[in-house]
Short mmCIF file of C-alpha atoms and ligand atoms in Angstrom, two decimals:
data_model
loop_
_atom_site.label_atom_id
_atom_site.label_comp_id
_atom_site.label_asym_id
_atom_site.label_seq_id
_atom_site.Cartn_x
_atom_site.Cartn_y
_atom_site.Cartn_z
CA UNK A 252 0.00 0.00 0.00
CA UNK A 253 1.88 2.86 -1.24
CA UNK A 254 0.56 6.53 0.36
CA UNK A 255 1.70 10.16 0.07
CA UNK A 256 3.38 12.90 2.65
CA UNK A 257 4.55 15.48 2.00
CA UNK A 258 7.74 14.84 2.08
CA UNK A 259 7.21 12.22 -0.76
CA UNK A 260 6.40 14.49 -3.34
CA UNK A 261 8.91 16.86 -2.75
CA UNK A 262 11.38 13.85 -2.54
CA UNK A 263 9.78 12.47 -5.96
CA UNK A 264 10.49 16.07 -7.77
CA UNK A 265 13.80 15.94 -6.60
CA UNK A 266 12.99 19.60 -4.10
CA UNK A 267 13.84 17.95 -0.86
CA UNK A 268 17.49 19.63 -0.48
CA UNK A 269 15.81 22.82 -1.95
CA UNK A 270 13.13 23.62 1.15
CA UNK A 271 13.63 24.96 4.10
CA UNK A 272 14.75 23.31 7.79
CA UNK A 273 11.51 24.55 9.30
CA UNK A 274 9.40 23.09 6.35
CA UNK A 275 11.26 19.84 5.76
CA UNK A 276 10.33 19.20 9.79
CA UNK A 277 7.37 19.47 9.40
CA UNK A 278 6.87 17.55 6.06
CA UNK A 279 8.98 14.51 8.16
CA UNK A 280 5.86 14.98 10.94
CA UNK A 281 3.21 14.58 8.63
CA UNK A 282 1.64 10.87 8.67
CA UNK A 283 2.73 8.64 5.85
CA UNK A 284 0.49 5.85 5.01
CA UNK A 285 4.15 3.79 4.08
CA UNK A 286 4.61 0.46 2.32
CA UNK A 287 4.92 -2.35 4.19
CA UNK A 288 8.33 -3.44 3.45
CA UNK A 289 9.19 -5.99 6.10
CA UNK A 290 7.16 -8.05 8.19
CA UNK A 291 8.62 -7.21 11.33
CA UNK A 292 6.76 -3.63 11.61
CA UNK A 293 9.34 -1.65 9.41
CA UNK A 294 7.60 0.57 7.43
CA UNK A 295 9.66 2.14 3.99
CA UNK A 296 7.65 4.84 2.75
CA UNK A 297 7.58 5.40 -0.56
CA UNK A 298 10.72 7.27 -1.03
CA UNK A 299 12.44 4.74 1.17
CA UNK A 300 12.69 6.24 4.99
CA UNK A 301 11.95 3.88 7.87
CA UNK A 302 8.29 4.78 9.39
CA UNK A 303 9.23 2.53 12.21
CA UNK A 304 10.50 -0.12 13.09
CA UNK A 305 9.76 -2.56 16.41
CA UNK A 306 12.71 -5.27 15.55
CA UNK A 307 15.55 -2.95 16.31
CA UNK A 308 18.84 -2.92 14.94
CA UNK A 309 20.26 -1.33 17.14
CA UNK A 310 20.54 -1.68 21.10
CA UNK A 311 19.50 -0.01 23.96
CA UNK A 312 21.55 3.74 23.86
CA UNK A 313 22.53 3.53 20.63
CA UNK A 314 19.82 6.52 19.85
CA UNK A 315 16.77 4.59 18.18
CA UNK A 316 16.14 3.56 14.66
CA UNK A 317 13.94 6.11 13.42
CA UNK A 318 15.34 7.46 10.05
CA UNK A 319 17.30 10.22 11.67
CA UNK A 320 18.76 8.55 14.52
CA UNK A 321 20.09 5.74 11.40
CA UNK A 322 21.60 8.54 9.52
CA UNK A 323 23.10 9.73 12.98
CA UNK A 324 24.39 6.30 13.28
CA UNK A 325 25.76 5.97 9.74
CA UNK A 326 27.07 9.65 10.04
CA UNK A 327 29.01 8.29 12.79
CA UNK A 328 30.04 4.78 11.46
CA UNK A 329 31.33 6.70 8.20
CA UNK A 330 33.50 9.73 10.31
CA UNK A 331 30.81 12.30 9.83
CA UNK A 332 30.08 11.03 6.21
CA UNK A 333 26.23 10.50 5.92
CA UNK A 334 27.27 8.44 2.28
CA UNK A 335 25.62 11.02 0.31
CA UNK A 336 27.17 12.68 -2.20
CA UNK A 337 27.07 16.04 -0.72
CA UNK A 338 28.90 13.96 2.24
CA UNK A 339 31.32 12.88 0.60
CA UNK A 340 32.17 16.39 -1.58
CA UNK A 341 32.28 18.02 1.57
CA UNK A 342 34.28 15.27 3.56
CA UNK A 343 38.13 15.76 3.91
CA UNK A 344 39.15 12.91 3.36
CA UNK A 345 38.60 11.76 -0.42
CA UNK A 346 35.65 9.01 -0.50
CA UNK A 347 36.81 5.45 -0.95
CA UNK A 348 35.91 4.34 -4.29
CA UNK A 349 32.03 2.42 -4.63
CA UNK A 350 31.36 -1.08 -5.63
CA UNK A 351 27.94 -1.88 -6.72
CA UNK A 352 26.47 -5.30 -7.56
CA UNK A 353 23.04 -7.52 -7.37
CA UNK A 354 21.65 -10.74 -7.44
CA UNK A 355 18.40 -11.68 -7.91
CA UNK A 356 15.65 -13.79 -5.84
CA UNK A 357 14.95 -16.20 -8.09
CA UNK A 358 15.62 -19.20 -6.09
CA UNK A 359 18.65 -20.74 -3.84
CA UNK A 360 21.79 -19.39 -5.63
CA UNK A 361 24.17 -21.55 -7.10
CA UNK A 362 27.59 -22.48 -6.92
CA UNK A 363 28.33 -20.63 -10.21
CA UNK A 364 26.87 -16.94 -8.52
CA UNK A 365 28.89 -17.94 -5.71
CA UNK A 366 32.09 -18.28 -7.11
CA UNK A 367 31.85 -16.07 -10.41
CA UNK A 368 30.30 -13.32 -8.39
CA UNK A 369 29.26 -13.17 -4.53
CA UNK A 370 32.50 -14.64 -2.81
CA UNK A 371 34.16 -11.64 -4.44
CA UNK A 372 31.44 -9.13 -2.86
CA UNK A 373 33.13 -9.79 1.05
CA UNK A 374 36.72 -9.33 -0.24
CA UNK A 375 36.31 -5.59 -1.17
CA UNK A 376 34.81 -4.29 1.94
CA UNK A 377 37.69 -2.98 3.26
CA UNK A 378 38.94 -1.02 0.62
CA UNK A 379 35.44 0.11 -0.92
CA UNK A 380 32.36 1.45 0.01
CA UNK A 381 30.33 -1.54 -0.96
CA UNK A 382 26.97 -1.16 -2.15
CA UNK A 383 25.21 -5.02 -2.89
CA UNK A 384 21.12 -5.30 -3.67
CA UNK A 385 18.90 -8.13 -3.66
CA UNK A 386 17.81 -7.08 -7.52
CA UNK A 387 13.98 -8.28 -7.41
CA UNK A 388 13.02 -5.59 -10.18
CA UNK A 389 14.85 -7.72 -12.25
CA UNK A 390 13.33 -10.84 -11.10
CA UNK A 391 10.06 -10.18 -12.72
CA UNK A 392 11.30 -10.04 -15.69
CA UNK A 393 10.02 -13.91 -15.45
CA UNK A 394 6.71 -14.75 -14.05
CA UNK A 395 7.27 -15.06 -10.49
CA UNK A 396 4.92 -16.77 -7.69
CA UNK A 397 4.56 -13.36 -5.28
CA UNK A 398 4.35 -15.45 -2.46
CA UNK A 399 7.97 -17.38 -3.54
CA UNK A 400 9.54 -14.25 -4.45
CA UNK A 401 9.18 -12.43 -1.23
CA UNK A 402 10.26 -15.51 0.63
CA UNK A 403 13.72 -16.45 -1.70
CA UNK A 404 13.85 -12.37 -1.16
CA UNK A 405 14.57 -12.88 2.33
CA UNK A 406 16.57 -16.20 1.86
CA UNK A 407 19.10 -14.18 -0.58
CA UNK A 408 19.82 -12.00 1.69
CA UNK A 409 20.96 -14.18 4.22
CA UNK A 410 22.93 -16.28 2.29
CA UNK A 411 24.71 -12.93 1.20
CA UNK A 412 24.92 -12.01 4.96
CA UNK A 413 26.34 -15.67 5.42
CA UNK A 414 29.11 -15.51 2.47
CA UNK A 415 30.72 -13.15 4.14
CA UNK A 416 28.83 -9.37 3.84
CA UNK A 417 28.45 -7.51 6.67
CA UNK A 418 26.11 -5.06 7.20
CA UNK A 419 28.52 -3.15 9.48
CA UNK A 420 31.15 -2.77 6.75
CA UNK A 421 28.63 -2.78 2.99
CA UNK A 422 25.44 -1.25 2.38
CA UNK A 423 22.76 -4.41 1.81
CA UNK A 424 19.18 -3.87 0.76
CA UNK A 425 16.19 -4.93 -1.39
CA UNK A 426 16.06 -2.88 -4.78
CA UNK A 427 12.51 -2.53 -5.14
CA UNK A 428 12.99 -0.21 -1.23
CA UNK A 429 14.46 2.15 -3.21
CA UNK A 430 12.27 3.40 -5.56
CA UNK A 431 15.01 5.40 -7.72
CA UNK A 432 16.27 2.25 -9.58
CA UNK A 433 13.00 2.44 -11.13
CA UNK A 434 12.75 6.61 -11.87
CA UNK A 435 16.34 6.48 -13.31
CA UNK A 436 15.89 3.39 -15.21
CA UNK A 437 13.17 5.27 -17.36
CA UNK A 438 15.15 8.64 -17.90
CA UNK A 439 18.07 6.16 -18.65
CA UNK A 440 15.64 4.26 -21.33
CA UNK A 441 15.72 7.91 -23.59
CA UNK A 442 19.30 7.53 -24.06
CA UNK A 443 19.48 3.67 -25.15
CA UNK A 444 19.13 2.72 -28.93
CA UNK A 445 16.79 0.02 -29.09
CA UNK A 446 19.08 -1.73 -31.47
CA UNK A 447 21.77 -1.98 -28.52
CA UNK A 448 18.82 -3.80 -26.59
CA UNK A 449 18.44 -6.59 -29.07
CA UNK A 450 21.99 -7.15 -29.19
CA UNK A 451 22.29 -8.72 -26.08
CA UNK A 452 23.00 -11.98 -25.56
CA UNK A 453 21.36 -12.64 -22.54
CA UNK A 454 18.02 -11.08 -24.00
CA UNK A 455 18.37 -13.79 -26.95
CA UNK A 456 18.47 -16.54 -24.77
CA UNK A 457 15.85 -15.97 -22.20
CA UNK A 458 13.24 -15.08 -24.81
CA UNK A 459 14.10 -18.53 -26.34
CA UNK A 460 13.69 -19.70 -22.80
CA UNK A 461 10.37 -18.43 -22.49
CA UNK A 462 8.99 -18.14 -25.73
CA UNK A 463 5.21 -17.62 -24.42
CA UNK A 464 6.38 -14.42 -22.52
CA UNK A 465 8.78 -12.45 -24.30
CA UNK A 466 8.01 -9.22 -22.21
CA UNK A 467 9.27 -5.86 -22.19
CA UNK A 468 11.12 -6.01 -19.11
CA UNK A 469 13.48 -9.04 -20.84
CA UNK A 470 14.32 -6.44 -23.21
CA UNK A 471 14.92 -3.21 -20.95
CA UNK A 472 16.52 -5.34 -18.30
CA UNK A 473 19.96 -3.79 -18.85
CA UNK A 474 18.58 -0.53 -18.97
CA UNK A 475 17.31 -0.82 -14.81
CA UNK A 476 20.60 -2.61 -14.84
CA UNK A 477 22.28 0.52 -15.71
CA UNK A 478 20.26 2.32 -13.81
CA UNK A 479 21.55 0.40 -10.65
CA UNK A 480 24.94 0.84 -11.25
CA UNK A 481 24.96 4.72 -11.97
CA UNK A 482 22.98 5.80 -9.67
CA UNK A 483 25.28 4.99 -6.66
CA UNK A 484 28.32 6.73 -8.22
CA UNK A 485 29.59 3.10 -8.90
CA UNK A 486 33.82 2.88 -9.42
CA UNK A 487 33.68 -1.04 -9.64
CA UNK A 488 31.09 -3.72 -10.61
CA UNK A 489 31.90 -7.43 -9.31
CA UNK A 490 29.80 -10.26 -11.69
CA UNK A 491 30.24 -12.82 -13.59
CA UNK A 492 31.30 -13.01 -16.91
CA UNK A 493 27.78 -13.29 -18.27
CA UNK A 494 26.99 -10.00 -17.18
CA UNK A 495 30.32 -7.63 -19.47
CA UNK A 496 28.04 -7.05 -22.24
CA UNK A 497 25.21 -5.49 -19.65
CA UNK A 498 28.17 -3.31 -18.18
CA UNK A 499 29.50 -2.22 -21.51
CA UNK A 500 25.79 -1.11 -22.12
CA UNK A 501 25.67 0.88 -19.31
CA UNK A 502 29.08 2.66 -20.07
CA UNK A 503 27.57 3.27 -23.28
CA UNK A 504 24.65 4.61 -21.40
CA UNK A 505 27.07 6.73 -19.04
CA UNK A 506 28.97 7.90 -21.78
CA UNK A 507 26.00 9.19 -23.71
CA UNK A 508 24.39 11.25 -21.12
CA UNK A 509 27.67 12.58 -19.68
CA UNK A 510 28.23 13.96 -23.45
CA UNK A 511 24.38 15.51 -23.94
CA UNK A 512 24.54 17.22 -20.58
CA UNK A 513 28.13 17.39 -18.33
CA UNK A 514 29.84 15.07 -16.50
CA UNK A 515 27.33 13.27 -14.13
CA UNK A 516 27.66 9.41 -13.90
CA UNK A 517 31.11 7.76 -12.91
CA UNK A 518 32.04 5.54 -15.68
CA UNK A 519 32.05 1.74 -13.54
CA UNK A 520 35.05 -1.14 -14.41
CA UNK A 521 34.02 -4.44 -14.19
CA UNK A 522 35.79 -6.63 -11.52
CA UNK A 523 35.71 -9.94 -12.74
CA UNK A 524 37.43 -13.09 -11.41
CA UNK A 525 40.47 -14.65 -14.13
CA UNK A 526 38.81 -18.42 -12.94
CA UNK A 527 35.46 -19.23 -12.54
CA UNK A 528 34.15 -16.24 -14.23
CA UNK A 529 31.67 -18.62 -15.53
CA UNK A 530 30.86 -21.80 -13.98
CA UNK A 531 29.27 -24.02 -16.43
CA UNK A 532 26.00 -26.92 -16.14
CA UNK A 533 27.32 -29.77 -14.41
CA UNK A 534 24.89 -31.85 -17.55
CA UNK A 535 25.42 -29.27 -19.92
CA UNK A 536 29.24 -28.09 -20.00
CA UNK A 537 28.55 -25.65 -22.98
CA UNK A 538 25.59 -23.82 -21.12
CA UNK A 539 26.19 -21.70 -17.89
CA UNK A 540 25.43 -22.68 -14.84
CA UNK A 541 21.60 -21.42 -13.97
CA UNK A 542 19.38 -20.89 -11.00
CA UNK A 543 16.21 -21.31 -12.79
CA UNK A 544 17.48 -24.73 -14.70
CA UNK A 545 14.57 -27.02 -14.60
CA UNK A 546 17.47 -30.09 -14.37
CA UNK A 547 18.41 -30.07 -10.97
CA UNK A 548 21.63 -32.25 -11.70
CA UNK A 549 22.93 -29.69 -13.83
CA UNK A 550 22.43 -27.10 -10.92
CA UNK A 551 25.03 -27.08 -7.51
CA UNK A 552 22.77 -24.85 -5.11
CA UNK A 553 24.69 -23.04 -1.81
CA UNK A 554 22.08 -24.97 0.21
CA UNK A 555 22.70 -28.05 -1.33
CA UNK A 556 23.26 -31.42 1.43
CA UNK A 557 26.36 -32.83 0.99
CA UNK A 558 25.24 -36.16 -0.08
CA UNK A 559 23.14 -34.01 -3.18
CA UNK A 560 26.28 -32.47 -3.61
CA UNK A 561 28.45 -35.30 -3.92
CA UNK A 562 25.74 -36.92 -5.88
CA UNK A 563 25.87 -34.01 -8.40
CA UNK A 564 29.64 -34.52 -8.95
CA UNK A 565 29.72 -37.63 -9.47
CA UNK A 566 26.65 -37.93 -12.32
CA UNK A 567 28.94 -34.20 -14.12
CA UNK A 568 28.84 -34.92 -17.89
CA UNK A 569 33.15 -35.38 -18.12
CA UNK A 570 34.02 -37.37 -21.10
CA UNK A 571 35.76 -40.90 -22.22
CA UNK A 572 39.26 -39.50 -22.68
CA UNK A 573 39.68 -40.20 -18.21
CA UNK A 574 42.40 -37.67 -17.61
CA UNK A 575 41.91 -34.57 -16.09
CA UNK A 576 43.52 -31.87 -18.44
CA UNK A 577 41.96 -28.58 -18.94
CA UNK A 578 41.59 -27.97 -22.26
CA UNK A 579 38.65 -26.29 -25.10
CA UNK A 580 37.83 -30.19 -25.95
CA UNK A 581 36.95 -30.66 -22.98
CA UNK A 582 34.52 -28.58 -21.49
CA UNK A 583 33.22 -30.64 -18.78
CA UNK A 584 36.22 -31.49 -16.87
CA UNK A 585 37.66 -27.65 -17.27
CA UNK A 586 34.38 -26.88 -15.34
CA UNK A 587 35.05 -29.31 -12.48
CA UNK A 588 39.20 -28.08 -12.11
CA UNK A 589 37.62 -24.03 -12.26
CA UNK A 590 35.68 -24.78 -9.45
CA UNK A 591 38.36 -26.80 -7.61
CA UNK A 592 41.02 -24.25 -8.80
CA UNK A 593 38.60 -21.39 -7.10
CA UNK A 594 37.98 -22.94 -3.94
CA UNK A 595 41.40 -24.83 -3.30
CA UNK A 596 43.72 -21.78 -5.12
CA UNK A 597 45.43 -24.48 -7.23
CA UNK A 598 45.92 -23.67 -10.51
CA UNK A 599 45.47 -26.06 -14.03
CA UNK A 600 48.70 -27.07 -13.29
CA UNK A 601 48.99 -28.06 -10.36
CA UNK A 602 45.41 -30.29 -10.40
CA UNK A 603 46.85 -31.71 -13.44
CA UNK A 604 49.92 -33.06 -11.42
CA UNK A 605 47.68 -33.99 -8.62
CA UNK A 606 45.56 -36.29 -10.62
CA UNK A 607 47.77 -37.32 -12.79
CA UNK A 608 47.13 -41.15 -13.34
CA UNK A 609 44.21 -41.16 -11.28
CA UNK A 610 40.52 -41.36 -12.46
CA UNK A 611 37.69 -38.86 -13.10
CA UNK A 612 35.75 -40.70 -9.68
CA UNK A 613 38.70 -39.98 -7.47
CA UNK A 614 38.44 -36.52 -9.51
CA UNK A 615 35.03 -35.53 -8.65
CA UNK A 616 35.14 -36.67 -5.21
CA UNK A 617 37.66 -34.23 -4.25
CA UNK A 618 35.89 -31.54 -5.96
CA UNK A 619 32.59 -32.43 -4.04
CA UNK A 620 34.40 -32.66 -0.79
CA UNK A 621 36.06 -29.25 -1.85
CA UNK A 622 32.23 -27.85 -2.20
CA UNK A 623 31.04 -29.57 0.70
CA UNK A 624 33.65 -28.11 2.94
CA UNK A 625 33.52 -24.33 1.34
CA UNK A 626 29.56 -24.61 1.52
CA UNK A 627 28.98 -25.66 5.33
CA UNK A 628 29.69 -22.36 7.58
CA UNK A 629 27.54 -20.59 4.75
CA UNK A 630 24.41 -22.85 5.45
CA UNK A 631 25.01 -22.85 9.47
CA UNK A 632 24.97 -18.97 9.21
CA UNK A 633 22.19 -19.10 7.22
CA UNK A 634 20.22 -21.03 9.43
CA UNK A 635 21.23 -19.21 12.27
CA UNK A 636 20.16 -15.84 10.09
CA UNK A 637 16.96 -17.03 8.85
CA UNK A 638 15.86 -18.13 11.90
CA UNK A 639 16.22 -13.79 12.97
CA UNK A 640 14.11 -12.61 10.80
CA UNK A 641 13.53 -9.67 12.67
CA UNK A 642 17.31 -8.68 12.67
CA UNK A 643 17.25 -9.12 8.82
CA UNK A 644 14.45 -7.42 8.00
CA UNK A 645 16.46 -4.39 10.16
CA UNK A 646 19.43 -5.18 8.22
CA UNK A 647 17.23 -4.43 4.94
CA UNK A 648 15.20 -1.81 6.00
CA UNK A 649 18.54 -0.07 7.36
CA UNK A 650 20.54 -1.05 3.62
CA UNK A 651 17.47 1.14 2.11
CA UNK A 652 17.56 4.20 4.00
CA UNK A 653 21.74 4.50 3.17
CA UNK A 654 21.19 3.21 -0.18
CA UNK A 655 18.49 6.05 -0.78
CA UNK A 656 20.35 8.76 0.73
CA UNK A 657 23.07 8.28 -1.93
CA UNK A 658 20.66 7.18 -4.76
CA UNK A 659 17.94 10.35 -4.36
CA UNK A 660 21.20 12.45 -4.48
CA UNK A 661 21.70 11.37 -8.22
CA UNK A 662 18.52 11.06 -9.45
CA UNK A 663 17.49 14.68 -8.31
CA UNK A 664 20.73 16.01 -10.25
CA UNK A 665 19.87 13.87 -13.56
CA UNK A 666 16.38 15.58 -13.07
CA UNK A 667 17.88 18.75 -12.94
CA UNK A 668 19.88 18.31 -15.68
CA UNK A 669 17.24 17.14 -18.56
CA UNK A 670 15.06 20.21 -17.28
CA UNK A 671 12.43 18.90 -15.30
CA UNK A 672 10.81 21.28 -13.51
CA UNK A 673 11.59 21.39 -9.32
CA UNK A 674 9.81 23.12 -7.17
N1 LIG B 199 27.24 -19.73 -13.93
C1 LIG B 199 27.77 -18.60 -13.47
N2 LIG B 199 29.12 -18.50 -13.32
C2 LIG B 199 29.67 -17.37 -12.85
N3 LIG B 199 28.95 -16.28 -12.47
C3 LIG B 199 27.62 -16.35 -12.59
N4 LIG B 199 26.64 -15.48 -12.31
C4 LIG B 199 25.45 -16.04 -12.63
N5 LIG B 199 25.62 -17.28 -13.09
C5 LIG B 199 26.96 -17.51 -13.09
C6 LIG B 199 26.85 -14.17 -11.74
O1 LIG B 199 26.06 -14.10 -10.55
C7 LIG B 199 25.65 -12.75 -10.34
C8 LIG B 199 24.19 -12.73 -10.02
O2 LIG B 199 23.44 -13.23 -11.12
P1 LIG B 199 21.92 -12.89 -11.26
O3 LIG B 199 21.14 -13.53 -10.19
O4 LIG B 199 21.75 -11.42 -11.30
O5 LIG B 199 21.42 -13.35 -12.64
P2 LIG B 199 21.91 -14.32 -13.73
O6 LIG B 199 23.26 -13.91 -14.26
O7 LIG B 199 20.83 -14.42 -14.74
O8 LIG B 199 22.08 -15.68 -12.91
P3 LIG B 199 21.30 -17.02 -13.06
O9 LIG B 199 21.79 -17.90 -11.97
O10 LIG B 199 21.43 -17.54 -14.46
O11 LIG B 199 19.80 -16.61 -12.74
P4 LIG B 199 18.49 -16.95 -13.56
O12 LIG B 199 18.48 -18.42 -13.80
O13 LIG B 199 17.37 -16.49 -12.68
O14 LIG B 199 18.55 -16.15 -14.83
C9 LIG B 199 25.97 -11.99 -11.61
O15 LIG B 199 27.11 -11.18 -11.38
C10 LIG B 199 26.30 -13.06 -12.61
O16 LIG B 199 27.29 -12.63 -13.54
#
């Protein structure tokens, strides 16, 4: 349910810096009839603040968890940088570069987001300002069952919490909180040839995929994808390899408007792994590994049992040639030795001379084992996680207040720039 304040339609036209102190108060006073974002009694309104919220994040003296007392809090945790923009101009200090990236809740994730994408996302909070989103704009872009999609929602998040993110150190939240994505992804929509749109590769194959619903969302899905990226300021963009022709479009993107208007959108690098970019079906080497692939043999899910995991190795399509060599002839055993070379730090080398003389079985049973072992703290955390919902709802109601701050910041100067009219 989705109501209006004041403050929301001065937010939506971008005014909200422009009014003064006195006003602004008294906009925040005025009810707002918010959307129910988490079940816990967090309310986001519409532009993204925290109504209220009973689950708190934080503890007793750490000064509430109303919207201002969070900024307070993040104001604090960032040395007097509240993450916007403006906060970091007028910081001292020069702000850290920003990594953006998303995932989205269409079912358990997979080995293959794991390794070509998410176990990167931990390893950069320290030296960035790390921005990750649970994409489920994107999701739609396939007919989704509402009540599945809020509930893998929720179970993303945790398994990003339990790979390693921590809400502490990296900004985590649910995209469709922050309502920006959406308003930038249309302004960014004028400046994309649709030509460039039915280029890409990944439009090509799901539309093959799902021939009775070739919407229009499959086709502007790089567009909001674009969208996400620019609108935090983004310096570096962690995926898989499946996802460099989606960046390049939104360079393009970048590029474009920075020329018609002035420079307003950081140009974003992609930050993509040298092994196990792309992690490939365990039945269909030549095809990537999916979460939505109906064969569930093919698929190595981060919730995966061990015995379904060592089950899954040992049925991988290999081939009749026995020795494990990595090599373009054979794609299935390259696949296994990327994701033992990932997880173990061996390189091609080195597995060759390890298995050297010794069978594909022995083969795949070390690279289950290898799994197994790298997968178990990530499901205990998760359980433990899931099973506080309330502190994860806080987690993502908190990840869309910061992640608005900096996004409303850019999407009110894009506004300003193509001319539309603030009051
Ligand atoms: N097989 C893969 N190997 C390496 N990286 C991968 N990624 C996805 N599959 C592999 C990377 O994971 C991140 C999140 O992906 P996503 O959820 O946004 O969407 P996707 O690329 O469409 O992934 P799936 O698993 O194939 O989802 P479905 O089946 O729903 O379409 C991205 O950085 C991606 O590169």
């Amino acid at each position: 349910m989705i109501g209006l304040c004041a403050r929301h339609i001065l937010s939506v036209y971008g005014a909200v810096q422009k009014i003064s102190r006195p006003a602004r108060r008294k906009a925040q006073k005025s009810p707002c009839a918010g959307l129910r974002g988490v079940a816990c009694g967090a309310r986001l309104c519409y532009h993204g603040y925290i109504a209220s919220h009973k689950n708190a994040l934080s503890r007793p003296g750490q000064g509430g968890t109303g919207p201002r007392a969070v900024f307070r809090r993040e104001k604090r945790r960032n040395g007097g940088n509240d993450m916007s923009e403006a906060g970091a101009q007028s910081a001292a200090a020069p702000r850290k570069k920003r990594v953006f990236s998303g995932i989205q809740p269409t079912g358990v994730f997979t080995l293959g987001n794991y390794v070509g994408a998410v176990r990167n996302w931990p390893k950069l909070q320290d030296e960035y300002e790390c921005i990750y989103s649970v994409v489920d704009e994107h999701a739609i872009t396939v007919r989704q069952d509402p009540a599945a999609l809020r509930r893998q929602t929720r179970e993303t998040a945790a398994l990003l919490l339990a790979s390693g993110i921590s809400p502490e150190k990296s900004v985590v939240f649910v995209q469709s909180h922050v309502p920006a994505h959406a308003q930038l992804s249309w302004v960014l929509s004028c400046f994309c040839p649709f030509g460039d749109l039915t280029r890409m590769h990944q439009f090509k194959e799901k539309s093959a995929k799902h021939p009775e619903d070739i919407n229009g969302g499959l086709l502007t899905y790089p567009i909001l994808m674009a969208a996400d990226i620019l609108l935090y300021q983004t310096d570096l963009v962690p995926i898989g390899i499946d996802q460099k022709q989606h960046l390049e479009l939104a360079r393009n993107i970048a590029q474009r408007f920075n020329g018609v208007y002035s420079p307003t959108f950081t140009m974003p690098d992609g930050y993509i792994p040298q092994v196990g970019a792309k992690v490939m079906s365990l039945q269909e080497p030549e095809k990537k590994m999916s979460k939505s692939d109906a064969n569930e043999n093919a698929v190595v899910r981060m919730l995966d049992t061990p015995d379904a995991i060592l089950r899954k190795f040992k049925r991988a399509v290999t081939d009749s040639d026995g020795c494990v060599r990595a090599g373009a002839d054979k794609p299935g055993v390259t696949n296994l030795m990327s994701i033992y070379g990932v997880l173990t730090g061996k390189s091609f080398a080195d597995i060759e001379r390890e298995f050297d003389g010794r069978g594909y079985g022995e083969f795949k049973q070390a690279v289950a084992q290898t799994v197994v072992d790298a997968l178990r703290p990530i499901q205990q955390e998760y359980a433990r996680l899931l099973a506080d919902r309330g502190y994860l709802d806080g987690v993502l109601a908190e990840g869309a207040v910061r992640a608005g701050a900096i996004a409303r910041r850019t999407l009110a100067k894009v506004y300003k720039k193509i001319g539309f009219l603030q009051l």
